[in-house]
mmCIF file of N, CA and C in Angstrom:
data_model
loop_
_atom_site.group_PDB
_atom_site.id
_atom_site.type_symbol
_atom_site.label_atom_id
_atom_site.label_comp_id
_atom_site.label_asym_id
_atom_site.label_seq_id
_atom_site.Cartn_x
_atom_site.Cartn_y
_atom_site.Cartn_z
ATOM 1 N N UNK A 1 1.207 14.795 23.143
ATOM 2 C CA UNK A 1 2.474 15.087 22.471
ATOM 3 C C UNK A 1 2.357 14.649 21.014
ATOM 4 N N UNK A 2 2.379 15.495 20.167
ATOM 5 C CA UNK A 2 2.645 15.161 18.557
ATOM 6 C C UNK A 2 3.748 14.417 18.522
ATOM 7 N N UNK A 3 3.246 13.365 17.653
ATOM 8 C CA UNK A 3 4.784 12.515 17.313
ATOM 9 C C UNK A 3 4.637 12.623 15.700
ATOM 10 N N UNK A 4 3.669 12.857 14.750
ATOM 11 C CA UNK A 4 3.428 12.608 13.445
ATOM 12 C C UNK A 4 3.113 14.300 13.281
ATOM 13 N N UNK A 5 4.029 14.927 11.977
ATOM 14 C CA UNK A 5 3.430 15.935 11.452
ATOM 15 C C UNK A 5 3.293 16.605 10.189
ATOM 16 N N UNK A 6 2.238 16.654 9.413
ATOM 17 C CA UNK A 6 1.930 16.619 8.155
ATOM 18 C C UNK A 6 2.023 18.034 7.895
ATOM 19 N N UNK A 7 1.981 18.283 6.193
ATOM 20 C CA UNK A 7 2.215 19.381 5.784
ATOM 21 C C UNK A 7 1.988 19.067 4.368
ATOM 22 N N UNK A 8 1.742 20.213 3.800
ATOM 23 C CA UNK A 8 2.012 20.484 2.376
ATOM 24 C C UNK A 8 0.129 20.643 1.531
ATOM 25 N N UNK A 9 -0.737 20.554 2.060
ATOM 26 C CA UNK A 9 -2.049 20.256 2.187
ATOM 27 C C UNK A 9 -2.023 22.143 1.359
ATOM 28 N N UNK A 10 -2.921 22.017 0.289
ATOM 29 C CA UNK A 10 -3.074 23.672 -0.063
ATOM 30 C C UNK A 10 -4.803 23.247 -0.949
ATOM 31 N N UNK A 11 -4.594 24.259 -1.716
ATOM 32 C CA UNK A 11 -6.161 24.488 -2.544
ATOM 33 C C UNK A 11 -5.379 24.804 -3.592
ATOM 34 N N UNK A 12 -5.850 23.520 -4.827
ATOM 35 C CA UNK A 12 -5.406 23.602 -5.894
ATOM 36 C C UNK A 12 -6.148 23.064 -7.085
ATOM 37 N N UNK A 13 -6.449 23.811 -8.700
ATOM 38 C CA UNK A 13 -7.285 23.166 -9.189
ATOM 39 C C UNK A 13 -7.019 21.932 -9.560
ATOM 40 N N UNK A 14 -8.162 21.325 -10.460
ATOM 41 C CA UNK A 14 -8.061 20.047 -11.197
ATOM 42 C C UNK A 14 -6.919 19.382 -11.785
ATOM 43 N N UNK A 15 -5.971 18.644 -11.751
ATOM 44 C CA UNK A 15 -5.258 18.677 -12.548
ATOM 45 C C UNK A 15 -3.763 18.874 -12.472
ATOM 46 N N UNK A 16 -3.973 19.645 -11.197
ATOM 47 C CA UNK A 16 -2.641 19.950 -10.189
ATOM 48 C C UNK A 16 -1.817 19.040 -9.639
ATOM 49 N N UNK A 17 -0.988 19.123 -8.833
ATOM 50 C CA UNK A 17 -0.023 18.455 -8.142
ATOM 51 C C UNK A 17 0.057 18.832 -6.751
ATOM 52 N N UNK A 18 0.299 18.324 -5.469
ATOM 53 C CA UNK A 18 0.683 18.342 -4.824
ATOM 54 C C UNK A 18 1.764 17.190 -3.803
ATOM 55 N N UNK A 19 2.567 17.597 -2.600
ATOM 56 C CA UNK A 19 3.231 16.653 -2.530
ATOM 57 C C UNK A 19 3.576 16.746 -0.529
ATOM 58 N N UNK A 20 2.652 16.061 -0.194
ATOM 59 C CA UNK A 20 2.115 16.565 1.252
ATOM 60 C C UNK A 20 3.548 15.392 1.854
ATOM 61 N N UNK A 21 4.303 16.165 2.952
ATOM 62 C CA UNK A 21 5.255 15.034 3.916
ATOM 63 C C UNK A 21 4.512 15.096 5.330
ATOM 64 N N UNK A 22 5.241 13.975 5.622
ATOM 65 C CA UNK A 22 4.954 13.957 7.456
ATOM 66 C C UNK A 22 6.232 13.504 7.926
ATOM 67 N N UNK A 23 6.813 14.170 8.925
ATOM 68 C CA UNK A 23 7.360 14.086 9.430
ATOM 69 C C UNK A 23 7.584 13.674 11.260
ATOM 70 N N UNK A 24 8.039 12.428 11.677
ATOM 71 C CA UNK A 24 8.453 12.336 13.039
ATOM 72 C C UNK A 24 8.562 12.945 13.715
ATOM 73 N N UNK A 25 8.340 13.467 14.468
ATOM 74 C CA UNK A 25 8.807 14.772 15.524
ATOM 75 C C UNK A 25 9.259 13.852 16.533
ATOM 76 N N UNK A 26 8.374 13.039 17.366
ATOM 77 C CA UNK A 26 9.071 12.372 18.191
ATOM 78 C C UNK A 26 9.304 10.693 17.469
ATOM 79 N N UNK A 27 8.546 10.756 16.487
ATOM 80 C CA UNK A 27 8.205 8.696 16.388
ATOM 81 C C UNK A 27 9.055 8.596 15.509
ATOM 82 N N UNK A 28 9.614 7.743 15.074
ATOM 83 C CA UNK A 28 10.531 7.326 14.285
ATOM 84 C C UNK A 28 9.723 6.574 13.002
ATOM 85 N N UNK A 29 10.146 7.025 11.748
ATOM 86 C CA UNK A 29 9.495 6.652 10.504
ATOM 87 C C UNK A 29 9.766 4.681 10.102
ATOM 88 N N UNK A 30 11.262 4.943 10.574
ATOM 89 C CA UNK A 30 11.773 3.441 10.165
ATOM 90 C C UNK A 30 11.329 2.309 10.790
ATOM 91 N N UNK A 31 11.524 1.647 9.573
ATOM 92 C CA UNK A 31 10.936 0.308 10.137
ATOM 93 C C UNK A 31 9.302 -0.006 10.267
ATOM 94 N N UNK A 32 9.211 0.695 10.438
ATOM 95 C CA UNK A 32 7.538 1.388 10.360
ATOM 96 C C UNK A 32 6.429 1.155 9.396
ATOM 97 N N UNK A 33 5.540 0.329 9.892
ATOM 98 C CA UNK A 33 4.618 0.499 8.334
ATOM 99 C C UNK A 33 3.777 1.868 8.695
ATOM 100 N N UNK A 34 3.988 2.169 7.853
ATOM 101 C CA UNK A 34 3.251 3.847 7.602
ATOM 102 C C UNK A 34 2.558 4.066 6.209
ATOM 103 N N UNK A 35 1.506 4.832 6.824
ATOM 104 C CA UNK A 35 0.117 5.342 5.788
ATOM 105 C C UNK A 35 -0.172 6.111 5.676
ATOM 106 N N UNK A 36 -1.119 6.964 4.382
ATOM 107 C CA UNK A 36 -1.341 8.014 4.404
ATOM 108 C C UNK A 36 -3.311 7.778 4.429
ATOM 109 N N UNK A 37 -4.010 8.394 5.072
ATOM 110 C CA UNK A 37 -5.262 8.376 4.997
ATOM 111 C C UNK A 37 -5.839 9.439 4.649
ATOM 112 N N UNK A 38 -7.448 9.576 4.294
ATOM 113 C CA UNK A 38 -7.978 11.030 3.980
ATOM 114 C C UNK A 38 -9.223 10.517 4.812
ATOM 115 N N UNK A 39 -10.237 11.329 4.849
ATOM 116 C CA UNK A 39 -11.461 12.124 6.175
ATOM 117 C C UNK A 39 -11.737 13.276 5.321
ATOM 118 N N UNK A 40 -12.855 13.110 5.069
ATOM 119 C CA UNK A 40 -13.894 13.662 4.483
ATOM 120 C C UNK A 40 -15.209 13.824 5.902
ATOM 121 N N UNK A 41 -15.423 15.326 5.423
ATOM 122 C CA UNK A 41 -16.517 15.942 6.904
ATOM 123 C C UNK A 41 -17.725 14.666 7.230
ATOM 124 N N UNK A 42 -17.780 13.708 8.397
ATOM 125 C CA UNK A 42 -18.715 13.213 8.316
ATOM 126 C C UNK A 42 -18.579 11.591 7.699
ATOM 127 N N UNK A 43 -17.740 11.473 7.417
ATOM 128 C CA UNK A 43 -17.161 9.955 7.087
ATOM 129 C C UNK A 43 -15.966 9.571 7.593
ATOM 130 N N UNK A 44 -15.985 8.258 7.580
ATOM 131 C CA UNK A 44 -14.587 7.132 8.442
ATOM 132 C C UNK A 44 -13.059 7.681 7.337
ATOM 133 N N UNK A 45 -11.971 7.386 8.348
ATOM 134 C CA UNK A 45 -11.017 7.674 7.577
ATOM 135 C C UNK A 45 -10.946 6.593 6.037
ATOM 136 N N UNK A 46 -9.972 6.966 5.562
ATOM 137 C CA UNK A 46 -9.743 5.793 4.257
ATOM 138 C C UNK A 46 -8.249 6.285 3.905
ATOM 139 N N UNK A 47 -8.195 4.325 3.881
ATOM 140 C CA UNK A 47 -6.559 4.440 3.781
ATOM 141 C C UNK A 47 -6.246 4.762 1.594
ATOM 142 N N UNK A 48 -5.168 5.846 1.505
ATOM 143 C CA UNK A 48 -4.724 6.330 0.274
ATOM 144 C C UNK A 48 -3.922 5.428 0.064
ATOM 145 N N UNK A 49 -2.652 5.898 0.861
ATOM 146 C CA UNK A 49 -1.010 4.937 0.521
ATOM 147 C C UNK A 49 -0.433 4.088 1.762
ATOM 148 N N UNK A 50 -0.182 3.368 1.926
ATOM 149 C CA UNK A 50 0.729 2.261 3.082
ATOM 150 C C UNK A 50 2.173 2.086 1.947
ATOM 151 N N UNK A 51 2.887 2.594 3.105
ATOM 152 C CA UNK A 51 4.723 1.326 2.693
ATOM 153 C C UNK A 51 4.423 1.094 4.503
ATOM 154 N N UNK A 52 5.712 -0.150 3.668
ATOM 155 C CA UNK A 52 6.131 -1.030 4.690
ATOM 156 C C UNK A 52 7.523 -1.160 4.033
ATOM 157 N N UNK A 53 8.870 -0.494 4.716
ATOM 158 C CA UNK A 53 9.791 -0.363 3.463
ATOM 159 C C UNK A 53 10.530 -1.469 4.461
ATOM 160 N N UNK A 54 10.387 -1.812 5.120
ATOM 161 C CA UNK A 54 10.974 -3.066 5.552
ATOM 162 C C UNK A 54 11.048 -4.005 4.694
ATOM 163 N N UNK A 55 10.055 -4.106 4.170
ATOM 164 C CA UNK A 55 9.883 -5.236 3.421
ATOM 165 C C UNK A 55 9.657 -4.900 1.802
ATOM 166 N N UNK A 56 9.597 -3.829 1.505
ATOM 167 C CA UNK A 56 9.481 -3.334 -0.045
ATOM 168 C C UNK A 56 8.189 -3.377 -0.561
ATOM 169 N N UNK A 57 7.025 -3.272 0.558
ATOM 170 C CA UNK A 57 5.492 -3.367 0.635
ATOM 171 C C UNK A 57 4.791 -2.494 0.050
ATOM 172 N N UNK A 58 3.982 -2.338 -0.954
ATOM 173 C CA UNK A 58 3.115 -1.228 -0.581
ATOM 174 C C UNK A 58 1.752 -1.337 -1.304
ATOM 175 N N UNK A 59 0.948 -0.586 -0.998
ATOM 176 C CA UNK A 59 -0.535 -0.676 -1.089
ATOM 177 C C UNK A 59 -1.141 1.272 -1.284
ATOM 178 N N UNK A 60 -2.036 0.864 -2.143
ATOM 179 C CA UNK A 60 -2.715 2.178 -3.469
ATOM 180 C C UNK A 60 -4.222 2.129 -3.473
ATOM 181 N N UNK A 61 -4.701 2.313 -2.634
ATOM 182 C CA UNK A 61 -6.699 2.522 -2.991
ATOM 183 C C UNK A 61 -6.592 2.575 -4.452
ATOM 184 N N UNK A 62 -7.619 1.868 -4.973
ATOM 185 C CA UNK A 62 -8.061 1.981 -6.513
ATOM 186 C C UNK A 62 -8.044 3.228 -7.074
ATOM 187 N N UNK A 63 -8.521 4.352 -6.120
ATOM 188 C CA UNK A 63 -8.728 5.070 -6.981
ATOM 189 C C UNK A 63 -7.731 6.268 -6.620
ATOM 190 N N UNK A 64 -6.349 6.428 -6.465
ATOM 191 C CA UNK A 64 -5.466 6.901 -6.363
ATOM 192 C C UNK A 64 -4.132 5.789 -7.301
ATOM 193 N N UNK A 65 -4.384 4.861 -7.668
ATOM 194 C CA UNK A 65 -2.948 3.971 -8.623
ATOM 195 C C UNK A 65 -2.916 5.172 -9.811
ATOM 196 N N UNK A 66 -1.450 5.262 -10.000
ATOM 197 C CA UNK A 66 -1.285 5.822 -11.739
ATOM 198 C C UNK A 66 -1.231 6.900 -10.745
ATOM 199 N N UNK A 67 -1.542 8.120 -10.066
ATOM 200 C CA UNK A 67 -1.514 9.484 -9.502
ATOM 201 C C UNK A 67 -1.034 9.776 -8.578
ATOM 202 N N UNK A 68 -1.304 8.767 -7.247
ATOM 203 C CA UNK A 68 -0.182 8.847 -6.268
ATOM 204 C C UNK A 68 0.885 8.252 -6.190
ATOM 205 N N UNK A 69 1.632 8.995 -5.338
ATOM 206 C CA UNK A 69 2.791 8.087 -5.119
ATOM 207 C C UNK A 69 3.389 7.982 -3.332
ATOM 208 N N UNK A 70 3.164 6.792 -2.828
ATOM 209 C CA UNK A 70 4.182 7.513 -1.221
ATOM 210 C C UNK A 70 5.589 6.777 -1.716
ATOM 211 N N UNK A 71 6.557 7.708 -0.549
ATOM 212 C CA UNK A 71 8.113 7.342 -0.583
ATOM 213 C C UNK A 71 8.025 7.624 0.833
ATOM 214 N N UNK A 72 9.307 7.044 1.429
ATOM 215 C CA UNK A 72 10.008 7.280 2.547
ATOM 216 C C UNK A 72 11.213 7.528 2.756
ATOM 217 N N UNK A 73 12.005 8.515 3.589
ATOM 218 C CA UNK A 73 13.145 9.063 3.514
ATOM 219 C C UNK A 73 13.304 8.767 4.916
ATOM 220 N N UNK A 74 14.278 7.546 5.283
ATOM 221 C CA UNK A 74 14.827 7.355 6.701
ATOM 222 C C UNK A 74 15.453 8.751 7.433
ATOM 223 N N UNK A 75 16.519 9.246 6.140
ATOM 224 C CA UNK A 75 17.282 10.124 7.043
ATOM 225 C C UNK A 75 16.584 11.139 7.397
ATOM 226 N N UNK A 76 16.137 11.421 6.322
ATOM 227 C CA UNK A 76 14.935 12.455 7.442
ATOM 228 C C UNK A 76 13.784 12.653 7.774
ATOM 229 N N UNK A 77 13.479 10.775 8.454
ATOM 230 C CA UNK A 77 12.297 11.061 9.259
ATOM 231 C C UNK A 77 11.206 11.233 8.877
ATOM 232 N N UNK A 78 11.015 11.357 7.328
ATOM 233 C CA UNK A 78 9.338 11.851 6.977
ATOM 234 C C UNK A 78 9.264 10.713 5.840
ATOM 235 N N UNK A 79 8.203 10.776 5.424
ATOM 236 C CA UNK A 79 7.467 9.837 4.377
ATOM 237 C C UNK A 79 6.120 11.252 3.766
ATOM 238 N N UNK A 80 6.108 10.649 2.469
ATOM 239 C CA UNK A 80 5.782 11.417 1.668
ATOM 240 C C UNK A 80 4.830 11.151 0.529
ATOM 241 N N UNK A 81 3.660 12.070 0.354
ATOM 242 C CA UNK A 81 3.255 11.570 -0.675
ATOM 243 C C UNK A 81 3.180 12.147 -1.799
ATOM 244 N N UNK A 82 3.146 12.218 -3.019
ATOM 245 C CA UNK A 82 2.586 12.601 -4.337
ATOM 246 C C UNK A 82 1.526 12.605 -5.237
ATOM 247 N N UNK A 83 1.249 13.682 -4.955
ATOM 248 C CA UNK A 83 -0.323 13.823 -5.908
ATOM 249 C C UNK A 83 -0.183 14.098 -6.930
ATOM 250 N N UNK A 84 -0.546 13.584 -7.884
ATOM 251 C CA UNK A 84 -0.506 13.953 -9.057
ATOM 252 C C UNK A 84 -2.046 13.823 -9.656
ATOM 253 N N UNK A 85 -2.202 14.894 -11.012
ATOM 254 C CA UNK A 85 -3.621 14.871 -11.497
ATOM 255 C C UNK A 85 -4.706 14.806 -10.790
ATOM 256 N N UNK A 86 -4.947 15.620 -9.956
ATOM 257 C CA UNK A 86 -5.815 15.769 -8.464
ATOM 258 C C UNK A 86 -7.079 15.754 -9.397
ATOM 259 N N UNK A 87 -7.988 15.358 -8.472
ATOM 260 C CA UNK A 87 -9.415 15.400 -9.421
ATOM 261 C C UNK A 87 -10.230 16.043 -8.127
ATOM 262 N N UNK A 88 -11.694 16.743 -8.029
ATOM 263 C CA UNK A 88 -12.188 17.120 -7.051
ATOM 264 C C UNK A 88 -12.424 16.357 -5.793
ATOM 265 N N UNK A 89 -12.342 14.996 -6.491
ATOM 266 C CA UNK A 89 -13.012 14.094 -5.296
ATOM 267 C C UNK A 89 -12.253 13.746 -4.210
ATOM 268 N N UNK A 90 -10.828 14.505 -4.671
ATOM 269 C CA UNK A 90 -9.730 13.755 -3.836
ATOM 270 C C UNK A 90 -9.503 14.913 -2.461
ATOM 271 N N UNK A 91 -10.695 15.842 -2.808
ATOM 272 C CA UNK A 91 -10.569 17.335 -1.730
ATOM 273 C C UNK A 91 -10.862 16.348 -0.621
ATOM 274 N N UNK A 92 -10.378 16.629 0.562
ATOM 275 C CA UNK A 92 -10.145 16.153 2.445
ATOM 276 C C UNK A 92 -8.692 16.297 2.900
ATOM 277 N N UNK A 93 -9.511 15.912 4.369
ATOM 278 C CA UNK A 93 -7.983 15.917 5.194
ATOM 279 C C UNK A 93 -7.270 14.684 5.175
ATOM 280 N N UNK A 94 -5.859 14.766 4.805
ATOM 281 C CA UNK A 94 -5.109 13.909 5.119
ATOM 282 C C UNK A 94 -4.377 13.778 6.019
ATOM 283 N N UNK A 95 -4.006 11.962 6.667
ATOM 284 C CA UNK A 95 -3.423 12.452 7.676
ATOM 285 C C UNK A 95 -2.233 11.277 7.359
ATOM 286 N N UNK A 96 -1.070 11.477 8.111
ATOM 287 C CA UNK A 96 -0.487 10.618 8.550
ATOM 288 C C UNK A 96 -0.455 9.419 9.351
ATOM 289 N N UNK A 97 -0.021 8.220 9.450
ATOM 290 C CA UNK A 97 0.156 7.532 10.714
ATOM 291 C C UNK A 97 0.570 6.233 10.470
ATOM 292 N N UNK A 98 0.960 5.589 11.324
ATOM 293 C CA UNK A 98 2.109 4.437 11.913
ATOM 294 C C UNK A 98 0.873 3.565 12.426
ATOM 295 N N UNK A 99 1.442 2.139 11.750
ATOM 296 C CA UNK A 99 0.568 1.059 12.196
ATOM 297 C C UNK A 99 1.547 -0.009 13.098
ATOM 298 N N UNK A 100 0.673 -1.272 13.501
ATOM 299 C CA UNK A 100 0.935 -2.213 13.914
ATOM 300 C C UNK A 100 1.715 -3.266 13.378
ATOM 301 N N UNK A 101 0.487 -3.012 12.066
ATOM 302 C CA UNK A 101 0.581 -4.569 11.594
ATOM 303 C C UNK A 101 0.033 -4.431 9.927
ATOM 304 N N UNK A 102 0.854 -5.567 9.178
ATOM 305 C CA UNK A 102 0.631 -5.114 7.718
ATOM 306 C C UNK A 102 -0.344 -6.720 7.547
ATOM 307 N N UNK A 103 -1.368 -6.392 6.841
ATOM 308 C CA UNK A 103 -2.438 -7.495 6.740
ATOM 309 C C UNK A 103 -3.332 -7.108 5.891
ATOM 310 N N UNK A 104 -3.392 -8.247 4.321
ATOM 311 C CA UNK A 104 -4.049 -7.597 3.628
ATOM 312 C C UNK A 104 -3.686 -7.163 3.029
ATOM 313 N N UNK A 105 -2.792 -6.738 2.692
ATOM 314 C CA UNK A 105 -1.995 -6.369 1.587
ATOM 315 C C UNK A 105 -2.152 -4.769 1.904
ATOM 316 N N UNK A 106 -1.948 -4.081 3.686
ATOM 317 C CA UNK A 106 -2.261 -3.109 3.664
ATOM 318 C C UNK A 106 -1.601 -2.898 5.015
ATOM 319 N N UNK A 107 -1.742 -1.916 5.397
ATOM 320 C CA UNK A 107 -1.175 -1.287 6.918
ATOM 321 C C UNK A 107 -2.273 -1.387 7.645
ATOM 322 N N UNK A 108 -2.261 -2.396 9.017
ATOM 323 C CA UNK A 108 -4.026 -2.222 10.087
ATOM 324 C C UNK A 108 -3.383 -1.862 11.211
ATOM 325 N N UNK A 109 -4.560 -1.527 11.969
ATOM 326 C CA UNK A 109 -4.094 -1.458 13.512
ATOM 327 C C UNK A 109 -3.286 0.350 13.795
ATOM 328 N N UNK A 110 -3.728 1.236 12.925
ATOM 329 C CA UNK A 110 -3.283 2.457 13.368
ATOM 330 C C UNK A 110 -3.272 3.094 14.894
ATOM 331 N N UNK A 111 -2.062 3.425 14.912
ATOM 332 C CA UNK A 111 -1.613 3.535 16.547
ATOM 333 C C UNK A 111 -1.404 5.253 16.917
ATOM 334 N N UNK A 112 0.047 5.606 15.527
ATOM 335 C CA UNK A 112 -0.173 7.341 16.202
ATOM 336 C C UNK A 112 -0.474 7.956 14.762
ATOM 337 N N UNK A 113 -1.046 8.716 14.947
ATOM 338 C CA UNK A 113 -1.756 9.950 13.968
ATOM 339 C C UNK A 113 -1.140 11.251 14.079
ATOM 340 N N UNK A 114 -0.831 12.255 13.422
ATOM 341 C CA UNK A 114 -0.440 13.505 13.181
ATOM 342 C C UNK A 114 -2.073 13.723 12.915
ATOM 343 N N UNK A 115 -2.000 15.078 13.133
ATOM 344 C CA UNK A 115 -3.431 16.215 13.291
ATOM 345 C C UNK A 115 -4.039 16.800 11.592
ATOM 346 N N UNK A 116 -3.386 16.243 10.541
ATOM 347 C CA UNK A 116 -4.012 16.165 9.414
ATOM 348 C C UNK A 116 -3.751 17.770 8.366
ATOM 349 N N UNK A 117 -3.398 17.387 7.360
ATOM 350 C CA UNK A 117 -3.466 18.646 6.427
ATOM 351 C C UNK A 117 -4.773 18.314 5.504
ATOM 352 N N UNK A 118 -4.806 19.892 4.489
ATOM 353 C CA UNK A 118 -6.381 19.851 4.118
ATOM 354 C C UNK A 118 -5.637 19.768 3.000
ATOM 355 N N UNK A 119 -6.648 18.883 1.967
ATOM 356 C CA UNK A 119 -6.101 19.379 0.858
ATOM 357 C C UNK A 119 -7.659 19.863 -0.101
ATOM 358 N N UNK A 120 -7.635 20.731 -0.938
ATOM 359 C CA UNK A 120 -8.534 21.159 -1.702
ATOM 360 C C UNK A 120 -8.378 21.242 -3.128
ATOM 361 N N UNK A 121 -9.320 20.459 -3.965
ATOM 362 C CA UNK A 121 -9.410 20.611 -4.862
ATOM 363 C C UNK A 121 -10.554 21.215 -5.983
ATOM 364 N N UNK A 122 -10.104 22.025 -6.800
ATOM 365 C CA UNK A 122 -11.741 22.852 -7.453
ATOM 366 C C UNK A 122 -11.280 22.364 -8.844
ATOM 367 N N UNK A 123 -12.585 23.151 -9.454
ATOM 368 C CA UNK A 123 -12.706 22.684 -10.957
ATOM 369 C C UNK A 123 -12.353 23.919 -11.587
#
């Protein structure tokens, strides 16, 4: 059963914007520390964005600060991210998902996952 579901994933050049949500279907966003990860063909996931809006938390891989952005929208259920100034390297799948536990100045312990949007970037 999908409980996490992502969207907004396209093919866009250098420089572009995009602004991928996920939405709850069955899991509930709140309260929630929630992340956004990417998967690249052949490598481990890697965490992009974590909130923890419980607590006013959040955490930025180095090399997404200044370009991304996540938010979360209780009322409706999704959390969201913002791409801004896409560069090629940032082409993979992203996915959604809901953790355990915030440690580290980060979201660990990923529990449910949505099935991932692509995102593509060219020069």
């Amino acid at each position: 059963q999908v409980q996490l579901v992502e969207s907004g994933g396209d093919s866009v050049q250098a420089g572009g914007s995009l602004t991928l949500s996920c939405v709850g279907a069955v899991y509930s966003v709140s309260g929630n520390c929630m992340g956004w990860l990417l998967q690249v063909s052949g490598k481990d996931r890697e965490g992009v964005a974590h909130t923890y809006t419980r607590y006013g938390w959040l955490y930025y891989d180095d090399s997404v600060k200044g370009r991304f952005t996540i938010s979360q929208d209780d009322a409706k259920n999704t959390v969201y991210l913002q791409m801004n100034t896409l560069k090629t390297e940032d082409t993979a799948k992203y996915y959604c998902a809901s953790a355990g536990l915030w440690e580290g100045g980060r979201c660990t312990r990923f529990l449910n996952w949505g099935q991932g949007t692509q995102v593509t970037v060219s020069s």
